[in-house]
PDB file of C-alpha atoms in Angstrom:
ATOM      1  CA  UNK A1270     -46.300 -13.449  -3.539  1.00 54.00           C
ATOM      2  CA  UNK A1271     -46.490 -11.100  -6.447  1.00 67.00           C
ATOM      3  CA  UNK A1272     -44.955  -8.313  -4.275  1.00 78.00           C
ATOM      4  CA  UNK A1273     -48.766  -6.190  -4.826  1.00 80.00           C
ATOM      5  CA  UNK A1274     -48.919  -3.909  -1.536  1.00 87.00           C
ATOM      6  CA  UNK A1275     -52.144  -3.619   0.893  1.00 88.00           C
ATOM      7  CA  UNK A1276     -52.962   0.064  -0.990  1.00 91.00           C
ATOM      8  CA  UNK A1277     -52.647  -1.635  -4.700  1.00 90.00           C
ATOM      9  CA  UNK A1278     -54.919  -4.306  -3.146  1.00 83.00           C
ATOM     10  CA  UNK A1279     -57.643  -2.191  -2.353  1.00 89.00           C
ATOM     11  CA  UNK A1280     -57.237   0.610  -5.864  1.00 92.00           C
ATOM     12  CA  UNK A1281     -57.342  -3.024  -7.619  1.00 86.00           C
ATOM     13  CA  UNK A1282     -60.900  -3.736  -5.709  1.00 85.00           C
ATOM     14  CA  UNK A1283     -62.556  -0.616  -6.656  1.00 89.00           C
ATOM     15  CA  UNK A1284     -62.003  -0.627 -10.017  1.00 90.00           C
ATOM     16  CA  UNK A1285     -63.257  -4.129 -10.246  1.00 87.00           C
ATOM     17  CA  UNK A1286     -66.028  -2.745  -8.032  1.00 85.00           C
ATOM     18  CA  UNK A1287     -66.501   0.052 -10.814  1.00 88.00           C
ATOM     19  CA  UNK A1288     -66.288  -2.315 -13.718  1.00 89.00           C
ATOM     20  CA  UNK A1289     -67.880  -5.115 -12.777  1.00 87.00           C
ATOM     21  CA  UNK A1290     -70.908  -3.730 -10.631  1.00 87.00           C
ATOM     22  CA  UNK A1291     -72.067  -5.230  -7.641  1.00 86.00           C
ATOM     23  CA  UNK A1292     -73.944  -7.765  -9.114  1.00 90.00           C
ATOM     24  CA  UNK A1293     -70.807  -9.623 -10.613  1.00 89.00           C
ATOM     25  CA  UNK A1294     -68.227  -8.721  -8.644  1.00 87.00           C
ATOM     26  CA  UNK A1295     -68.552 -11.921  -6.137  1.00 89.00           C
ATOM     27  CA  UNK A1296     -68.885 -14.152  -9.057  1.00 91.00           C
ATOM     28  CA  UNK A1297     -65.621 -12.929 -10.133  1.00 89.00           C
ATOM     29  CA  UNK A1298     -63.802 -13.014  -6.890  1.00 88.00           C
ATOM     30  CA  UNK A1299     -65.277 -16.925  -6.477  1.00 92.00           C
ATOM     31  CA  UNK A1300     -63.553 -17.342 -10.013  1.00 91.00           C
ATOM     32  CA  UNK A1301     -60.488 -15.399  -9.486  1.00 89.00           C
ATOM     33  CA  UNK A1302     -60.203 -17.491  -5.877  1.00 92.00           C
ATOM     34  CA  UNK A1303     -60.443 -20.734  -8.162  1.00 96.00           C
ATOM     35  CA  UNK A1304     -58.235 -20.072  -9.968  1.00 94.00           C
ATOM     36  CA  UNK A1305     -55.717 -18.732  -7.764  1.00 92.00           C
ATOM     37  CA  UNK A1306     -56.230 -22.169  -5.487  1.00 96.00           C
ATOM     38  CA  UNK A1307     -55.822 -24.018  -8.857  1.00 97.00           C
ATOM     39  CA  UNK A1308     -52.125 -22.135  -9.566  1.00 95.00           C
ATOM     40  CA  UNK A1309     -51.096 -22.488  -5.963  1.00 95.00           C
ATOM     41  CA  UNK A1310     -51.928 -26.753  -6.363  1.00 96.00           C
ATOM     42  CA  UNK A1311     -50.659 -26.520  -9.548  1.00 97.00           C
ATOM     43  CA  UNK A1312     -47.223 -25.006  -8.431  1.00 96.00           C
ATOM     44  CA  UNK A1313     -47.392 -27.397  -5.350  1.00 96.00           C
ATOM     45  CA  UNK A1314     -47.393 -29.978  -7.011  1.00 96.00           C
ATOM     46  CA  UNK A1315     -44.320 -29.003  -9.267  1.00 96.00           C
ATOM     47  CA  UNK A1316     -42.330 -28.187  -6.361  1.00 96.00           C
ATOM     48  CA  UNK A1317     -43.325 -31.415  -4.635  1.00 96.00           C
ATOM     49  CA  UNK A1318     -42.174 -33.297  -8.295  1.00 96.00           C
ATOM     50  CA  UNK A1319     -38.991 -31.488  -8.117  1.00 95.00           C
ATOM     51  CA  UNK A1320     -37.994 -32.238  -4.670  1.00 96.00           C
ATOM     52  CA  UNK A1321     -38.923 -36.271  -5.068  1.00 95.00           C
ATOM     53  CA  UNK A1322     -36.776 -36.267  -8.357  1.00 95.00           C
ATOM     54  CA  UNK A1323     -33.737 -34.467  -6.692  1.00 95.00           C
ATOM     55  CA  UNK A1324     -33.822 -36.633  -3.874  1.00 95.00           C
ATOM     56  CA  UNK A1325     -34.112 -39.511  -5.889  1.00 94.00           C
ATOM     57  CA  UNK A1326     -30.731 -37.810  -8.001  1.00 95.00           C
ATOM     58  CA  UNK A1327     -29.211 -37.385  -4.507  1.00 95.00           C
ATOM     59  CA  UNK A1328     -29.687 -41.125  -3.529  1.00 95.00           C
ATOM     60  CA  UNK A1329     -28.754 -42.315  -7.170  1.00 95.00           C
ATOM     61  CA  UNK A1330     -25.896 -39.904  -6.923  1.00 96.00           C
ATOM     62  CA  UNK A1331     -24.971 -42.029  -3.132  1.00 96.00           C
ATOM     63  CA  UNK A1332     -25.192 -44.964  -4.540  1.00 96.00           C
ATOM     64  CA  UNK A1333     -22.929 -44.495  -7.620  1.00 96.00           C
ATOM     65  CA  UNK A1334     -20.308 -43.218  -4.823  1.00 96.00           C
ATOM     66  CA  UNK A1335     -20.639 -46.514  -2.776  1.00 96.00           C
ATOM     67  CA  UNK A1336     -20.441 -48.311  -5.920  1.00 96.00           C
ATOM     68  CA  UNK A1337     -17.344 -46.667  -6.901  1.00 96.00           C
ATOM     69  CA  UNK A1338     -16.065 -46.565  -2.903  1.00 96.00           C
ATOM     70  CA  UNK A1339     -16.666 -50.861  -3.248  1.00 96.00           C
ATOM     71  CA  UNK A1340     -14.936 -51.206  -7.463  1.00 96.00           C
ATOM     72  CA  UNK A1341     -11.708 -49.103  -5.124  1.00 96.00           C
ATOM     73  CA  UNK A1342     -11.988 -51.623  -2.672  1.00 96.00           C
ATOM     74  CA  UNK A1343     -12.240 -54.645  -4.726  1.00 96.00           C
ATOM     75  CA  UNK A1344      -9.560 -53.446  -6.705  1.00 96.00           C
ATOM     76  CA  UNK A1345      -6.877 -52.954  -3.650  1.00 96.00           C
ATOM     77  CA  UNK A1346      -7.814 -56.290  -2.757  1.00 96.00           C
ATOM     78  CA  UNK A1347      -6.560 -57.829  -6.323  1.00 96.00           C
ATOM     79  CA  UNK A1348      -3.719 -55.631  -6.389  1.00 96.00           C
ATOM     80  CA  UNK A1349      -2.608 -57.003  -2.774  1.00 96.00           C
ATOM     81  CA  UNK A1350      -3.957 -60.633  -3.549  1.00 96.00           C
ATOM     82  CA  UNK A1351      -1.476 -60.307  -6.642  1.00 95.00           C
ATOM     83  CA  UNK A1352       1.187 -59.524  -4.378  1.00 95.00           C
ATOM     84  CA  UNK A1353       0.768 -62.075  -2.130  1.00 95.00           C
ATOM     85  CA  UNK A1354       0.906 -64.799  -5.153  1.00 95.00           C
ATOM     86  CA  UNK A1355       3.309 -63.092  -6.567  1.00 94.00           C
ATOM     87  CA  UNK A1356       5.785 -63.261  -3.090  1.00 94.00           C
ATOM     88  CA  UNK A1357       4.994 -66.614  -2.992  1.00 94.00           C
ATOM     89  CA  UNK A1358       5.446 -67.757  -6.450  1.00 94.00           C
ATOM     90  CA  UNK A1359       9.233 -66.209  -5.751  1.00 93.00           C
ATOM     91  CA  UNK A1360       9.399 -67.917  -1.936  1.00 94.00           C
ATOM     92  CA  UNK A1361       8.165 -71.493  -3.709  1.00 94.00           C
ATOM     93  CA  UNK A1362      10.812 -70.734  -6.617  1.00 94.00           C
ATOM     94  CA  UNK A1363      13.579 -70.059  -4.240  1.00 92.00           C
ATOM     95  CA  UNK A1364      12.727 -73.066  -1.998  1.00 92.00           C
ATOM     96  CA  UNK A1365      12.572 -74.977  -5.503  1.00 92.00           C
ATOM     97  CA  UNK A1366      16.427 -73.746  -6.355  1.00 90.00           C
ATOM     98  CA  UNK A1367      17.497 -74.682  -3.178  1.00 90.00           C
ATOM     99  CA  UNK A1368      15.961 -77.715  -3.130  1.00 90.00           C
ATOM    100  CA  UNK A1369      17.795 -78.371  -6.667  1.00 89.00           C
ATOM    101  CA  UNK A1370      20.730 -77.289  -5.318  1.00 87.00           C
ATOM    102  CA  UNK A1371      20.938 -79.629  -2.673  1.00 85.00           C
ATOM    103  CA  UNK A1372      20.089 -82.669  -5.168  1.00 86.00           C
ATOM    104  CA  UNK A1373      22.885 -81.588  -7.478  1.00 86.00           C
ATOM    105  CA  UNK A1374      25.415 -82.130  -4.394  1.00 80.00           C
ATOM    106  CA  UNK A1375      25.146 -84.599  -2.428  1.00 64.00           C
ATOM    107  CA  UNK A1376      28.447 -84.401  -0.633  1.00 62.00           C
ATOM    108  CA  UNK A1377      27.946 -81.095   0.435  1.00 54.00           C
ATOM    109  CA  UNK A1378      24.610 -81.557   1.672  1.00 49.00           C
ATOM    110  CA  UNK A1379      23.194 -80.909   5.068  1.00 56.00           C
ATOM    111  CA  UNK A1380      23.192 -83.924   7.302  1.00 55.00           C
ATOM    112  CA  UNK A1381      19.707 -85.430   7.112  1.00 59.00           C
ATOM    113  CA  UNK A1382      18.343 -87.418  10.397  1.00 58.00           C
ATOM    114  CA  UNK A1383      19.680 -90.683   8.796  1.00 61.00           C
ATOM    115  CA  UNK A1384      23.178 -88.749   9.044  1.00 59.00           C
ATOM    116  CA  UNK A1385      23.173 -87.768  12.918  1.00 62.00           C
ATOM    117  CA  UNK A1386      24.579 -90.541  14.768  1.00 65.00           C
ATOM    118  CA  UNK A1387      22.407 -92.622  17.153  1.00 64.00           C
ATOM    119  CA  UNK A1388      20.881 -91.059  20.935  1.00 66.00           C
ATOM    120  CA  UNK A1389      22.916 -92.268  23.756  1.00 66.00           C
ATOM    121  CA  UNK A1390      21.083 -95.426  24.765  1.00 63.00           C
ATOM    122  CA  UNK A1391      19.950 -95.918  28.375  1.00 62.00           C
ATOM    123  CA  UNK A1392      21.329 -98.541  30.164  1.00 58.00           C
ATOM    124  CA  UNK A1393      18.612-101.861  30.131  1.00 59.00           C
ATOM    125  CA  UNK A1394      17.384-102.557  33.581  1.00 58.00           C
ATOM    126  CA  UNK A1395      18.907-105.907  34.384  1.00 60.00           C
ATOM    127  CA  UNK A1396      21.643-104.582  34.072  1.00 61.00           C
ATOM    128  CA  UNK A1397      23.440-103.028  37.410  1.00 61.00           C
ATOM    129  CA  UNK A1398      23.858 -99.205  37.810  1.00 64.00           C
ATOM    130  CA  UNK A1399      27.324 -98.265  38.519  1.00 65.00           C
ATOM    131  CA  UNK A1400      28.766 -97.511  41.326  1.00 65.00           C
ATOM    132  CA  UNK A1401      29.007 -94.094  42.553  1.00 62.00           C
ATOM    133  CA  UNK A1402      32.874 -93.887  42.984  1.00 63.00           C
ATOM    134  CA  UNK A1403      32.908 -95.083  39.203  1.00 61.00           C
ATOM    135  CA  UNK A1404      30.548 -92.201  38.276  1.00 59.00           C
ATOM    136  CA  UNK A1405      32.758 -89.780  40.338  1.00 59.00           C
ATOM    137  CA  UNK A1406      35.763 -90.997  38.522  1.00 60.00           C
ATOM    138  CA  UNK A1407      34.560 -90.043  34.861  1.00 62.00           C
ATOM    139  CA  UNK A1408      34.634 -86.829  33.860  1.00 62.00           C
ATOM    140  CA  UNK A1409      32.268 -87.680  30.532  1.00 67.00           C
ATOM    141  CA  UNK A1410      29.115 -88.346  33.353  1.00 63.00           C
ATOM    142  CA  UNK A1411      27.533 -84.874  34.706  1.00 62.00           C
ATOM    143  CA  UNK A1412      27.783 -85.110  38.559  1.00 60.00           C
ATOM    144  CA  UNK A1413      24.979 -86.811  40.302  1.00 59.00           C
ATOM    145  CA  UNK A1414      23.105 -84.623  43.283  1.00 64.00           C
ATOM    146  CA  UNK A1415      21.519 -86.767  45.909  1.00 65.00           C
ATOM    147  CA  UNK A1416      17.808 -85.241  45.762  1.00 66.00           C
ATOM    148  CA  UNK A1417      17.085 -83.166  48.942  1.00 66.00           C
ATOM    149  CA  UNK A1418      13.934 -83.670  51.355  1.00 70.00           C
ATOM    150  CA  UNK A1419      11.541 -81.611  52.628  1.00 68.00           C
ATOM    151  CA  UNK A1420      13.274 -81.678  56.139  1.00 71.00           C
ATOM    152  CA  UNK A1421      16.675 -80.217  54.733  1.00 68.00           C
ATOM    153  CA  UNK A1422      15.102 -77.394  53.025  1.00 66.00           C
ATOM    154  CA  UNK A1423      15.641 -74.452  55.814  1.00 67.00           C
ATOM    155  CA  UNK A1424      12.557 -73.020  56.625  1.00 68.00           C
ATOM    156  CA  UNK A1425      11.467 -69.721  54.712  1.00 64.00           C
ATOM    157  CA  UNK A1426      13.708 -70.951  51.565  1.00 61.00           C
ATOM    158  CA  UNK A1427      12.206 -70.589  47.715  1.00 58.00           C
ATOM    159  CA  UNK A1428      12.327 -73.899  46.458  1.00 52.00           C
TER     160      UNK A1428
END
């Protein structure tokens, strides 16, 4: 600890043997021991201080980072939330103008459902179907294919 040798150790015990006498030399060495034990708690205990205070800087220091790491995040996320409104703001406005647009001519506007003429109406059930020579004869009417059975279907053949 104080870099004092084995041989300095024992020059350092016979003077104090000299010195001190007999009598008083293990008085002193009880109160030299105390108050080496006392330095060693005392120094201890300031190392111990020193580590709990730089590991309470090290998690203070973590959590700043985290705190910054979330301000980043939150701040992307208003900077792309901006965006967003501000893409739609233009989509709404451009829907608007054409919209507008379509208002300030009406004869060049798209047909609308009310413009499309009528679906081709069924024919009502009292009434008779048409022959199928008739059919045949007009080339408006897709051809009609008799449906096929289960018997006419060759065997081994996708349907």
């Amino acid at each position: 600890m104080f870099g004092i040798g084995t041989g300095e150790l024992m020059i350092i015990a016979l003077v104090a043997l000299i010195v001190l006498g007999p009598e008083r030399l293990p008085k002193a060495a009880r109160f030299a021991g105390l108050w080496v034990r006392r330095a060693r708690a005392q120094w201890y205990s300031v190392k111990s201080e020193l580590e709990r205070e730089l590991a309470a800087e090290e998690l203070k220091r973590s959590v700043r980072e985290a705190q910054r790491s979330i301000e980043d995040v939150g701040t992307q996320l208003r900077d792309a939330e901006s965006r967003a409104r501000s893409g739609l703001d233009d989509v709404r406005k451009g829907a608007e103008d054409l919209v507008a647009d379509a208002r300030r001519m009406p004869g060049d506007a798209p047909a609308t459902h009310r413009d499309l003429p009528a679906p081709p109406v069924a024919p009502a059930p009292d009434e008779a179907p048409l022959p199928p020579e008739a059919i045949a004869g007009d080339p408006t009417r897709p051809p009609v294919v008799p449906p096929v059975t289960d018997e006419e279907v060759p065997r081994g053949a996708a349907r």
